[in-house]
Amino acid sequence: MSRQAFDYIIVGAGSAGCVLANRLTEDGKASVLLLETGGSDRSIFIQMPTALSIPMNTQKYAWQFETEPEPGLDNRRMHCPRGKVLGGSSSINGMVYVRGHARDFDEWEAEGAEGWNYAQCLPYFKKAETWAFGGNDYRGDQGPLGVNNGNQMQNPLYRAFIDAGVEAGYFATEDYNAAQQEGFGAMHMTVKNGRRWSTANAYLRPAMSRSNLTLVTQALVHRVLLEGKTATGVEYERGGQVHQVTANKEVLLCAGSIGSPHLLQLSGIGKPEVLKKAGIPVLHALPGVGENLQDHLEFYFQFRCKQPVSLNRQLGLWSRFKIGARWILTKKGLGATNHFESCGFIRSKAGVEWPDLQYHFLPAAMRYDGKEAFAGDGFQLHIGHNKPKSRGRVHVQSADPRQPPSILFNYLQAEEDREGFRDCVRLTREIIAQPAMDAYRGAEIQPGEAVQTDAEIDAFVRQAVESAYHPSCSCKMGVDAEAVVDPQTRVQGLQGLRVVDSSIFPTIPNGNLNAPTIMVAERAADLIRGLEPLEASQAPVSMDASWQERQRPGKPQRSL
C-alpha cells in the first residue's frame, strides 16, 4: 500500500479543523491534508440562517447520535447531532456567538490549563472575528469570522424582553462579549451578508486555492497510526478503499467532543477497561479519554402573545416561500437571521460569582427543531443552567469505526444542577411579569401555572429539557491524572498527536461553544507553529462587586 505524506494531517473539517487548515497553510511552508467524513456545505438549508433546524436534523449533514437512557431525565434518550459536513457543527448550529464569561477561562487555567486564562485568550477571540460595529479593546475588526446582530431587533418583543430584565433589577449590557457579560442586551450571531458564516465559509474557502492544502471529503477515519509512542499518520476509508497517510510532523484530531475521544479509543488510546471491553488492544493507557463529558440543557419557557407581532404568523407555506424568495434574491429579511436577537445572562443566586443562567429570546413559540408550533401568536425563552456539576462519558463499543460510541451525559445527577433549573423557572416568571411585557404577555403555555413546587418543577424539567447541543470536555486539557492533552494541546505521553476542538475544554463555559472552539483553534495554530503567543490583553472585566450578597444588582436575594 503506497502512503502519501504530509506535514500535518487534520481529522475533521469542522469548527476547529477549518481554522487549523487555514492558519497552517497561510505561509505556504507546510503541506496539510484535511479529512472530512461529510461533503459539501453548499445547500441553501445550510447557508440560509433561518433554516437552521433542517441541517441539524438531516442525516446527510449531521451524525444523529443518541445518548444511552439518561437516569436523571426519566431514562429518556437524548438527541446529540454533530456536524458531518464542511464546517462541521458550525454548518448546522444556531449561529449564536457567545464567547463565555471571562472567569470561565480563568477557571480553565485554575484547572491546570496554563496559559488559557481570559487575558491570554481574548486576543485570539479578537483575531478570529470581524465585529459588525467595529473593533475595540474587546472586539476584532480584521478576522475571518463575520459577527453581527441579524436584523437589529426590529421585532418589538426583543426590546421588551431586555427592558423587562432591567425592570427586574438586572444589568443592561451593551456587549456581553466585551467587558460585561452579566445582564440583558442584543445577541450576536455568525452571519455575514445574510449568510451563515461557518468556519467553512470564513476559514476553509479562502484557503482551498492554496497548493499546500489537500482536502478529502467522504473520508471515514478508522484510526491513528502509532509506532511505539509516536503518531505517524492515519488510516481512512473512502469509496470502499482503505488508505494510509503519513504525517511528517503531527496528526491533529478536530473531530469534536464525540468524535475525537471515539477516534482515540479506536486507535487503542484510552481507559484500558473500556478498550478491552470493545475488543481493542491497549496501545497507550490514558484514563481520561472520553470522561468528564459536559453539556448544556435548556427548556422553552413559552407564553401566548396578546399582539399580532410574533413569528408564528410567518410559518405558513406562503409566508415561508416569500421569506425564502427574498433571501435568495437579496440575502435580507427574516431569512437572514437565526431569530435569537436578544438575550440575557444572569446569576442564579447570591454567592455565584459570574452568570450561570443564559436566555435566548425567540419572538415565536415553537420547538427548536422546527417540528411543532402552536396556533396563534406566542414567544419563548430558551433558558438553561450553564455551569453543570454532572459529568458523563463517551465510550467506544466496538473496533468497527462505523458503530457509534456509547454516550451518557448523566444529566442532572448533581443536586446543584436540579436546583439551577428550579431557579430558571422562578426567576423567568418574575422577569416576564415586569411592566415591559404587559402589552404582550398572555397565558403561560409551558411549564404552565400549575407547575409551582420543587417537585413539580423537577418533574417538568425531567420531561421537558433538551440538549442545547454543546457536548464538550471529553478530552480535557490539564496536568492531572484525568487530563488527555497538556496545555500545548498535545496528547499526554505521545509524540506527534494533538487534539484541538471543544473536547479539550477543562470545563464548559457559560454560553454557546462555537466561539470558544474557534478561539482554541486560533491559539493552538500558533502553538503548533511554534510562534510566540499574542500579547495578553489588559482590558478590564466588569463584575458585580456584591455578588456574594446579592443575586442581582437591584434586589438582594437569598445566599447559597
PDB file of N, CA, C and O in Angstrom, residues 93-159:
ATOM      1  N   ASN A  93     -25.311  24.535  13.324  1.00  0.00           N
ATOM      2  CA  ASN A  93     -25.692  25.068  14.637  1.00  0.00           C
ATOM      3  C   ASN A  93     -26.633  26.263  14.518  1.00  0.00           C
ATOM      4  O   ASN A  93     -27.068  26.639  13.426  1.00  0.00           O
ATOM      5  N   GLY A  94     -26.930  26.871  15.669  1.00  0.00           N
ATOM      6  CA  GLY A  94     -27.837  28.018  15.701  1.00  0.00           C
ATOM      7  C   GLY A  94     -27.170  29.344  15.428  1.00  0.00           C
ATOM      8  O   GLY A  94     -27.813  30.386  15.477  1.00  0.00           O
ATOM      9  N   MET A  95     -25.845  29.331  15.141  1.00  0.00           N
ATOM     10  CA  MET A  95     -25.075  30.528  14.771  1.00  0.00           C
ATOM     11  C   MET A  95     -24.955  31.548  15.879  1.00  0.00           C
ATOM     12  O   MET A  95     -24.536  32.687  15.658  1.00  0.00           O
ATOM     13  N   VAL A  96     -25.305  31.185  17.103  1.00  0.00           N
ATOM     14  CA  VAL A  96     -25.208  32.122  18.224  1.00  0.00           C
ATOM     15  C   VAL A  96     -23.742  32.285  18.616  1.00  0.00           C
ATOM     16  O   VAL A  96     -23.027  31.307  18.797  1.00  0.00           O
ATOM     17  N   TYR A  97     -23.304  33.537  18.735  1.00  0.00           N
ATOM     18  CA  TYR A  97     -21.908  33.843  19.033  1.00  0.00           C
ATOM     19  C   TYR A  97     -21.786  34.327  20.470  1.00  0.00           C
ATOM     20  O   TYR A  97     -22.107  35.476  20.795  1.00  0.00           O
ATOM     21  N   VAL A  98     -21.348  33.428  21.331  1.00  0.00           N
ATOM     22  CA  VAL A  98     -21.115  33.751  22.741  1.00  0.00           C
ATOM     23  C   VAL A  98     -19.744  33.216  23.117  1.00  0.00           C
ATOM     24  O   VAL A  98     -19.481  32.023  22.979  1.00  0.00           O
ATOM     25  N   ARG A  99     -18.888  34.087  23.598  1.00  0.00           N
ATOM     26  CA  ARG A  99     -17.538  33.658  23.960  1.00  0.00           C
ATOM     27  C   ARG A  99     -17.499  32.905  25.276  1.00  0.00           C
ATOM     28  O   ARG A  99     -16.669  32.031  25.481  1.00  0.00           O
ATOM     29  N   GLY A 100     -18.397  33.242  26.187  1.00  0.00           N
ATOM     30  CA  GLY A 100     -18.323  32.774  27.560  1.00  0.00           C
ATOM     31  C   GLY A 100     -17.869  33.908  28.454  1.00  0.00           C
ATOM     32  O   GLY A 100     -17.404  34.956  27.991  1.00  0.00           O
ATOM     33  N   HIS A 101     -18.014  33.707  29.756  1.00  0.00           N
ATOM     34  CA  HIS A 101     -17.590  34.741  30.691  1.00  0.00           C
ATOM     35  C   HIS A 101     -16.074  34.694  30.867  1.00  0.00           C
ATOM     36  O   HIS A 101     -15.450  33.635  30.770  1.00  0.00           O
ATOM     37  N   ALA A 102     -15.478  35.843  31.140  1.00  0.00           N
ATOM     38  CA  ALA A 102     -14.034  35.905  31.355  1.00  0.00           C
ATOM     39  C   ALA A 102     -13.578  34.916  32.419  1.00  0.00           C
ATOM     40  O   ALA A 102     -12.527  34.269  32.292  1.00  0.00           O
ATOM     41  N   ARG A 103     -14.376  34.749  33.469  1.00  0.00           N
ATOM     42  CA  ARG A 103     -13.989  33.847  34.557  1.00  0.00           C
ATOM     43  C   ARG A 103     -13.985  32.381  34.105  1.00  0.00           C
ATOM     44  O   ARG A 103     -13.315  31.552  34.731  1.00  0.00           O
ATOM     45  N   ASP A 104     -14.723  32.053  33.050  1.00  0.00           N
ATOM     46  CA  ASP A 104     -14.691  30.679  32.553  1.00  0.00           C
ATOM     47  C   ASP A 104     -13.277  30.280  32.143  1.00  0.00           C
ATOM     48  O   ASP A 104     -12.849  29.140  32.358  1.00  0.00           O
ATOM     49  N   PHE A 105     -12.555  31.211  31.546  1.00  0.00           N
ATOM     50  CA  PHE A 105     -11.212  30.911  31.052  1.00  0.00           C
ATOM     51  C   PHE A 105     -10.179  30.988  32.178  1.00  0.00           C
ATOM     52  O   PHE A 105      -9.222  30.211  32.204  1.00  0.00           O
ATOM     53  N   ASP A 106     -10.402  31.871  33.133  1.00  0.00           N
ATOM     54  CA  ASP A 106      -9.575  31.844  34.334  1.00  0.00           C
ATOM     55  C   ASP A 106      -9.760  30.509  35.057  1.00  0.00           C
ATOM     56  O   ASP A 106      -8.809  29.962  35.625  1.00  0.00           O
ATOM     57  N   GLU A 107     -10.967  29.990  35.014  1.00  0.00           N
ATOM     58  CA  GLU A 107     -11.254  28.675  35.602  1.00  0.00           C
ATOM     59  C   GLU A 107     -10.470  27.576  34.880  1.00  0.00           C
ATOM     60  O   GLU A 107      -9.971  26.637  35.508  1.00  0.00           O
ATOM     61  N   TRP A 108     -10.358  27.686  33.545  1.00  0.00           N
ATOM     62  CA  TRP A 108      -9.565  26.709  32.800  1.00  0.00           C
ATOM     63  C   TRP A 108      -8.134  26.668  33.334  1.00  0.00           C
ATOM     64  O   TRP A 108      -7.575  25.587  33.559  1.00  0.00           O
ATOM     65  N   GLU A 109      -7.544  27.836  33.514  1.00  0.00           N
ATOM     66  CA  GLU A 109      -6.165  27.864  33.995  1.00  0.00           C
ATOM     67  C   GLU A 109      -6.078  27.294  35.404  1.00  0.00           C
ATOM     68  O   GLU A 109      -5.134  26.565  35.739  1.00  0.00           O
ATOM     69  N   ALA A 110      -7.060  27.603  36.236  1.00  0.00           N
ATOM     70  CA  ALA A 110      -7.069  27.054  37.592  1.00  0.00           C
ATOM     71  C   ALA A 110      -7.178  25.532  37.580  1.00  0.00           C
ATOM     72  O   ALA A 110      -6.714  24.860  38.506  1.00  0.00           O
ATOM     73  N   GLU A 111      -7.785  24.998  36.518  1.00  0.00           N
ATOM     74  CA  GLU A 111      -7.923  23.546  36.370  1.00  0.00           C
ATOM     75  C   GLU A 111      -6.662  22.898  35.807  1.00  0.00           C
ATOM     76  O   GLU A 111      -6.626  21.682  35.613  1.00  0.00           O
ATOM     77  N   GLY A 112      -5.648  23.693  35.501  1.00  0.00           N
ATOM     78  CA  GLY A 112      -4.391  23.138  35.018  1.00  0.00           C
ATOM     79  C   GLY A 112      -4.033  23.488  33.592  1.00  0.00           C
ATOM     80  O   GLY A 112      -2.984  23.070  33.099  1.00  0.00           O
ATOM     81  N   ALA A 113      -4.892  24.249  32.898  1.00  0.00           N
ATOM     82  CA  ALA A 113      -4.617  24.646  31.516  1.00  0.00           C
ATOM     83  C   ALA A 113      -3.836  25.965  31.518  1.00  0.00           C
ATOM     84  O   ALA A 113      -4.381  27.035  31.211  1.00  0.00           O
ATOM     85  N   GLU A 114      -2.578  25.872  31.859  1.00  0.00           N
ATOM     86  CA  GLU A 114      -1.753  27.073  31.978  1.00  0.00           C
ATOM     87  C   GLU A 114      -1.678  27.831  30.652  1.00  0.00           C
ATOM     88  O   GLU A 114      -1.483  27.253  29.592  1.00  0.00           O
ATOM     89  N   GLY A 115      -1.853  29.141  30.735  1.00  0.00           N
ATOM     90  CA  GLY A 115      -1.801  29.974  29.543  1.00  0.00           C
ATOM     91  C   GLY A 115      -3.150  30.184  28.876  1.00  0.00           C
ATOM     92  O   GLY A 115      -3.233  30.912  27.876  1.00  0.00           O
ATOM     93  N   TRP A 116      -4.216  29.569  29.426  1.00  0.00           N
ATOM     94  CA  TRP A 116      -5.541  29.683  28.812  1.00  0.00           C
ATOM     95  C   TRP A 116      -6.476  30.547  29.656  1.00  0.00           C
ATOM     96  O   TRP A 116      -7.690  30.379  29.633  1.00  0.00           O
ATOM     97  N   ASN A 117      -5.915  31.519  30.382  1.00  0.00           N
ATOM     98  CA  ASN A 117      -6.761  32.449  31.125  1.00  0.00           C
ATOM     99  C   ASN A 117      -7.364  33.478  30.159  1.00  0.00           C
ATOM    100  O   ASN A 117      -6.998  33.541  28.993  1.00  0.00           O
ATOM    101  N   TYR A 118      -8.279  34.288  30.685  1.00  0.00           N
ATOM    102  CA  TYR A 118      -9.004  35.225  29.823  1.00  0.00           C
ATOM    103  C   TYR A 118      -8.077  36.227  29.147  1.00  0.00           C
ATOM    104  O   TYR A 118      -8.218  36.511  27.947  1.00  0.00           O
ATOM    105  N   ALA A 119      -7.111  36.751  29.883  1.00  0.00           N
ATOM    106  CA  ALA A 119      -6.222  37.771  29.312  1.00  0.00           C
ATOM    107  C   ALA A 119      -5.463  37.228  28.110  1.00  0.00           C
ATOM    108  O   ALA A 119      -5.184  37.965  27.154  1.00  0.00           O
ATOM    109  N   GLN A 120      -5.133  35.931  28.125  1.00  0.00           N
ATOM    110  CA  GLN A 120      -4.387  35.353  27.017  1.00  0.00           C
ATOM    111  C   GLN A 120      -5.288  34.794  25.915  1.00  0.00           C
ATOM    112  O   GLN A 120      -4.842  34.643  24.774  1.00  0.00           O
ATOM    113  N   CYS A 121      -6.554  34.519  26.251  1.00  0.00           N
ATOM    114  CA  CYS A 121      -7.498  34.041  25.235  1.00  0.00           C
ATOM    115  C   CYS A 121      -8.153  35.185  24.457  1.00  0.00           C
ATOM    116  O   CYS A 121      -8.448  35.042  23.263  1.00  0.00           O
ATOM    117  N   LEU A 122      -8.384  36.329  25.122  1.00  0.00           N
ATOM    118  CA  LEU A 122      -9.078  37.436  24.471  1.00  0.00           C
ATOM    119  C   LEU A 122      -8.420  37.870  23.158  1.00  0.00           C
ATOM    120  O   LEU A 122      -9.130  38.103  22.162  1.00  0.00           O
ATOM    121  N   PRO A 123      -7.098  37.969  23.054  1.00  0.00           N
ATOM    122  CA  PRO A 123      -6.515  38.370  21.769  1.00  0.00           C
ATOM    123  C   PRO A 123      -6.856  37.408  20.621  1.00  0.00           C
ATOM    124  O   PRO A 123      -6.938  37.835  19.462  1.00  0.00           O
ATOM    125  N   TYR A 124      -7.074  36.142  20.938  1.00  0.00           N
ATOM    126  CA  TYR A 124      -7.414  35.181  19.888  1.00  0.00           C
ATOM    127  C   TYR A 124      -8.894  35.246  19.510  1.00  0.00           C
ATOM    128  O   TYR A 124      -9.253  34.993  18.364  1.00  0.00           O
ATOM    129  N   PHE A 125      -9.742  35.603  20.462  1.00  0.00           N
ATOM    130  CA  PHE A 125     -11.132  35.902  20.095  1.00  0.00           C
ATOM    131  C   PHE A 125     -11.156  37.080  19.119  1.00  0.00           C
ATOM    132  O   PHE A 125     -11.873  37.070  18.116  1.00  0.00           O
ATOM    133  N   LYS A 126     -10.367  38.106  19.424  1.00  0.00           N
ATOM    134  CA  LYS A 126     -10.321  39.283  18.558  1.00  0.00           C
ATOM    135  C   LYS A 126      -9.738  38.949  17.185  1.00  0.00           C
ATOM    136  O   LYS A 126     -10.235  39.421  16.155  1.00  0.00           O
ATOM    137  N   LYS A 127      -8.691  38.125  17.176  1.00  0.00           N
ATOM    138  CA  LYS A 127      -8.056  37.756  15.911  1.00  0.00           C
ATOM    139  C   LYS A 127      -9.033  37.050  14.979  1.00  0.00           C
ATOM    140  O   LYS A 127      -8.968  37.204  13.761  1.00  0.00           O
ATOM    141  N   ALA A 128      -9.959  36.286  15.562  1.00  0.00           N
ATOM    142  CA  ALA A 128     -10.855  35.459  14.753  1.00  0.00           C
ATOM    143  C   ALA A 128     -11.958  36.253  14.070  1.00  0.00           C
ATOM    144  O   ALA A 128     -12.468  35.831  13.029  1.00  0.00           O
ATOM    145  N   GLU A 129     -12.373  37.391  14.627  1.00  0.00           N
ATOM    146  CA  GLU A 129     -13.637  37.994  14.204  1.00  0.00           C
ATOM    147  C   GLU A 129     -13.491  39.341  13.510  1.00  0.00           C
ATOM    148  O   GLU A 129     -12.496  40.049  13.660  1.00  0.00           O
ATOM    149  N   THR A 130     -14.548  39.636  12.756  1.00  0.00           N
ATOM    150  CA  THR A 130     -14.831  41.000  12.327  1.00  0.00           C
ATOM    151  C   THR A 130     -16.209  41.353  12.867  1.00  0.00           C
ATOM    152  O   THR A 130     -17.229  40.833  12.396  1.00  0.00           O
ATOM    153  N   TRP A 131     -16.224  42.180  13.888  1.00  0.00           N
ATOM    154  CA  TRP A 131     -17.456  42.611  14.534  1.00  0.00           C
ATOM    155  C   TRP A 131     -18.075  43.727  13.706  1.00  0.00           C
ATOM    156  O   TRP A 131     -17.404  44.678  13.309  1.00  0.00           O
ATOM    157  N   ALA A 132     -19.356  43.577  13.427  1.00  0.00           N
ATOM    158  CA  ALA A 132     -20.037  44.484  12.509  1.00  0.00           C
ATOM    159  C   ALA A 132     -19.987  45.942  12.952  1.00  0.00           C
ATOM    160  O   ALA A 132     -20.149  46.844  12.121  1.00  0.00           O
ATOM    161  N   PHE A 133     -19.763  46.184  14.243  1.00  0.00           N
ATOM    162  CA  PHE A 133     -19.804  47.550  14.753  1.00  0.00           C
ATOM    163  C   PHE A 133     -18.420  48.088  15.100  1.00  0.00           C
ATOM    164  O   PHE A 133     -18.289  49.067  15.830  1.00  0.00           O
ATOM    165  N   GLY A 134     -17.374  47.432  14.568  1.00  0.00           N
ATOM    166  CA  GLY A 134     -16.030  47.961  14.701  1.00  0.00           C
ATOM    167  C   GLY A 134     -15.224  47.365  15.836  1.00  0.00           C
ATOM    168  O   GLY A 134     -15.770  46.853  16.816  1.00  0.00           O
ATOM    169  N   GLY A 135     -13.924  47.429  15.701  1.00  0.00           N
ATOM    170  CA  GLY A 135     -13.032  46.865  16.695  1.00  0.00           C
ATOM    171  C   GLY A 135     -12.815  47.791  17.876  1.00  0.00           C
ATOM    172  O   GLY A 135     -12.994  48.999  17.788  1.00  0.00           O
ATOM    173  N   ASN A 136     -12.434  47.188  19.010  1.00  0.00           N
ATOM    174  CA  ASN A 136     -12.075  47.939  20.209  1.00  0.00           C
ATOM    175  C   ASN A 136     -11.216  47.025  21.088  1.00  0.00           C
ATOM    176  O   ASN A 136     -10.684  46.030  20.594  1.00  0.00           O
ATOM    177  N   ASP A 137     -11.093  47.317  22.354  1.00  0.00           N
ATOM    178  CA  ASP A 137     -10.244  46.509  23.226  1.00  0.00           C
ATOM    179  C   ASP A 137     -10.726  45.071  23.344  1.00  0.00           C
ATOM    180  O   ASP A 137      -9.952  44.185  23.743  1.00  0.00           O
ATOM    181  N   TYR A 138     -11.996  44.844  23.029  1.00  0.00           N
ATOM    182  CA  TYR A 138     -12.586  43.521  23.206  1.00  0.00           C
ATOM    183  C   TYR A 138     -12.982  42.856  21.884  1.00  0.00           C
ATOM    184  O   TYR A 138     -13.093  41.634  21.822  1.00  0.00           O
ATOM    185  N   ARG A 139     -13.227  43.635  20.862  1.00  0.00           N
ATOM    186  CA  ARG A 139     -13.771  43.106  19.611  1.00  0.00           C
ATOM    187  C   ARG A 139     -12.787  43.306  18.464  1.00  0.00           C
ATOM    188  O   ARG A 139     -12.106  44.334  18.372  1.00  0.00           O
ATOM    189  N   GLY A 140     -12.747  42.299  17.571  1.00  0.00           N
ATOM    190  CA  GLY A 140     -11.862  42.359  16.423  1.00  0.00           C
ATOM    191  C   GLY A 140     -12.543  42.950  15.204  1.00  0.00           C
ATOM    192  O   GLY A 140     -13.770  42.910  15.077  1.00  0.00           O
ATOM    193  N   ASP A 141     -11.744  43.481  14.271  1.00  0.00           N
ATOM    194  CA  ASP A 141     -12.314  44.045  13.054  1.00  0.00           C
ATOM    195  C   ASP A 141     -11.560  43.600  11.796  1.00  0.00           C
ATOM    196  O   ASP A 141     -11.780  44.154  10.718  1.00  0.00           O
ATOM    197  N   GLN A 142     -10.692  42.589  11.934  1.00  0.00           N
ATOM    198  CA  GLN A 142      -9.947  42.127  10.765  1.00  0.00           C
ATOM    199  C   GLN A 142      -9.931  40.602  10.642  1.00  0.00           C
ATOM    200  O   GLN A 142      -9.167  40.059   9.850  1.00  0.00           O
ATOM    201  N   GLY A 143     -10.739  39.908  11.388  1.00  0.00           N
ATOM    202  CA  GLY A 143     -10.721  38.451  11.376  1.00  0.00           C
ATOM    203  C   GLY A 143     -11.647  37.847  10.337  1.00  0.00           C
ATOM    204  O   GLY A 143     -12.495  38.529   9.758  1.00  0.00           O
ATOM    205  N   PRO A 144     -11.512  36.554  10.087  1.00  0.00           N
ATOM    206  CA  PRO A 144     -12.331  35.883   9.068  1.00  0.00           C
ATOM    207  C   PRO A 144     -13.803  35.733   9.445  1.00  0.00           C
ATOM    208  O   PRO A 144     -14.651  35.628   8.564  1.00  0.00           O
ATOM    209  N   LEU A 145     -14.111  35.714  10.739  1.00  0.00           N
ATOM    210  CA  LEU A 145     -15.452  35.351  11.189  1.00  0.00           C
ATOM    211  C   LEU A 145     -16.340  36.584  11.298  1.00  0.00           C
ATOM    212  O   LEU A 145     -16.117  37.455  12.136  1.00  0.00           O
ATOM    213  N   GLY A 146     -17.351  36.663  10.447  1.00  0.00           N
ATOM    214  CA  GLY A 146     -18.291  37.775  10.498  1.00  0.00           C
ATOM    215  C   GLY A 146     -19.283  37.596  11.630  1.00  0.00           C
ATOM    216  O   GLY A 146     -19.895  36.536  11.766  1.00  0.00           O
ATOM    217  N   VAL A 147     -19.477  38.644  12.462  1.00  0.00           N
ATOM    218  CA  VAL A 147     -20.385  38.589  13.605  1.00  0.00           C
ATOM    219  C   VAL A 147     -21.244  39.848  13.609  1.00  0.00           C
ATOM    220  O   VAL A 147     -20.726  40.964  13.488  1.00  0.00           O
ATOM    221  N   ASN A 148     -22.572  39.670  13.760  1.00  0.00           N
ATOM    222  CA  ASN A 148     -23.463  40.831  13.827  1.00  0.00           C
ATOM    223  C   ASN A 148     -24.693  40.505  14.666  1.00  0.00           C
ATOM    224  O   ASN A 148     -24.711  39.519  15.394  1.00  0.00           O
ATOM    225  N   ASN A 149     -25.723  41.329  14.546  1.00  0.00           N
ATOM    226  CA  ASN A 149     -26.949  41.147  15.321  1.00  0.00           C
ATOM    227  C   ASN A 149     -28.135  40.821  14.421  1.00  0.00           C
ATOM    228  O   ASN A 149     -29.281  41.070  14.759  1.00  0.00           O
ATOM    229  N   GLY A 150     -27.902  40.235  13.263  1.00  0.00           N
ATOM    230  CA  GLY A 150     -29.030  39.856  12.409  1.00  0.00           C
ATOM    231  C   GLY A 150     -29.783  41.059  11.901  1.00  0.00           C
ATOM    232  O   GLY A 150     -29.218  41.937  11.244  1.00  0.00           O
ATOM    233  N   ASN A 151     -31.063  41.134  12.233  1.00  0.00           N
ATOM    234  CA  ASN A 151     -31.918  42.207  11.720  1.00  0.00           C
ATOM    235  C   ASN A 151     -32.082  43.363  12.699  1.00  0.00           C
ATOM    236  O   ASN A 151     -33.047  44.129  12.617  1.00  0.00           O
ATOM    237  N   GLN A 152     -31.159  43.495  13.651  1.00  0.00           N
ATOM    238  CA  GLN A 152     -31.136  44.641  14.559  1.00  0.00           C
ATOM    239  C   GLN A 152     -32.412  44.783  15.387  1.00  0.00           C
ATOM    240  O   GLN A 152     -32.920  45.876  15.606  1.00  0.00           O
ATOM    241  N   MET A 153     -32.944  43.653  15.824  1.00  0.00           N
ATOM    242  CA  MET A 153     -34.072  43.628  16.771  1.00  0.00           C
ATOM    243  C   MET A 153     -35.269  44.451  16.284  1.00  0.00           C
ATOM    244  O   MET A 153     -35.855  45.233  17.043  1.00  0.00           O
ATOM    245  N   GLN A 154     -35.654  44.265  15.046  1.00  0.00           N
ATOM    246  CA  GLN A 154     -36.787  45.021  14.513  1.00  0.00           C
ATOM    247  C   GLN A 154     -38.107  44.632  15.171  1.00  0.00           C
ATOM    248  O   GLN A 154     -39.018  45.443  15.288  1.00  0.00           O
ATOM    249  N   ASN A 155     -38.216  43.362  15.587  1.00  0.00           N
ATOM    250  CA  ASN A 155     -39.443  42.938  16.268  1.00  0.00           C
ATOM    251  C   ASN A 155     -39.486  43.554  17.666  1.00  0.00           C
ATOM    252  O   ASN A 155     -38.504  43.482  18.415  1.00  0.00           O
ATOM    253  N   PRO A 156     -40.611  44.176  18.067  1.00  0.00           N
ATOM    254  CA  PRO A 156     -40.664  44.871  19.365  1.00  0.00           C
ATOM    255  C   PRO A 156     -40.496  43.946  20.566  1.00  0.00           C
ATOM    256  O   PRO A 156     -40.157  44.411  21.662  1.00  0.00           O
ATOM    257  N   LEU A 157     -40.728  42.657  20.394  1.00  0.00           N
ATOM    258  CA  LEU A 157     -40.607  41.730  21.516  1.00  0.00           C
ATOM    259  C   LEU A 157     -39.167  41.641  22.028  1.00  0.00           C
ATOM    260  O   LEU A 157     -38.939  41.422  23.217  1.00  0.00           O
ATOM    261  N   TYR A 158     -38.202  41.790  21.143  1.00  0.00           N
ATOM    262  CA  TYR A 158     -36.808  41.714  21.575  1.00  0.00           C
ATOM    263  C   TYR A 158     -36.496  42.786  22.613  1.00  0.00           C
ATOM    264  O   TYR A 158     -35.906  42.514  23.662  1.00  0.00           O
ATOM    265  N   ARG A 159     -36.852  44.022  22.297  1.00  0.00           N
ATOM    266  CA  ARG A 159     -36.568  45.135  23.201  1.00  0.00           C
ATOM    267  C   ARG A 159     -37.396  45.023  24.481  1.00  0.00           C
ATOM    268  O   ARG A 159     -36.903  45.339  25.576  1.00  0.00           O
TER     269      ARG A 159
END
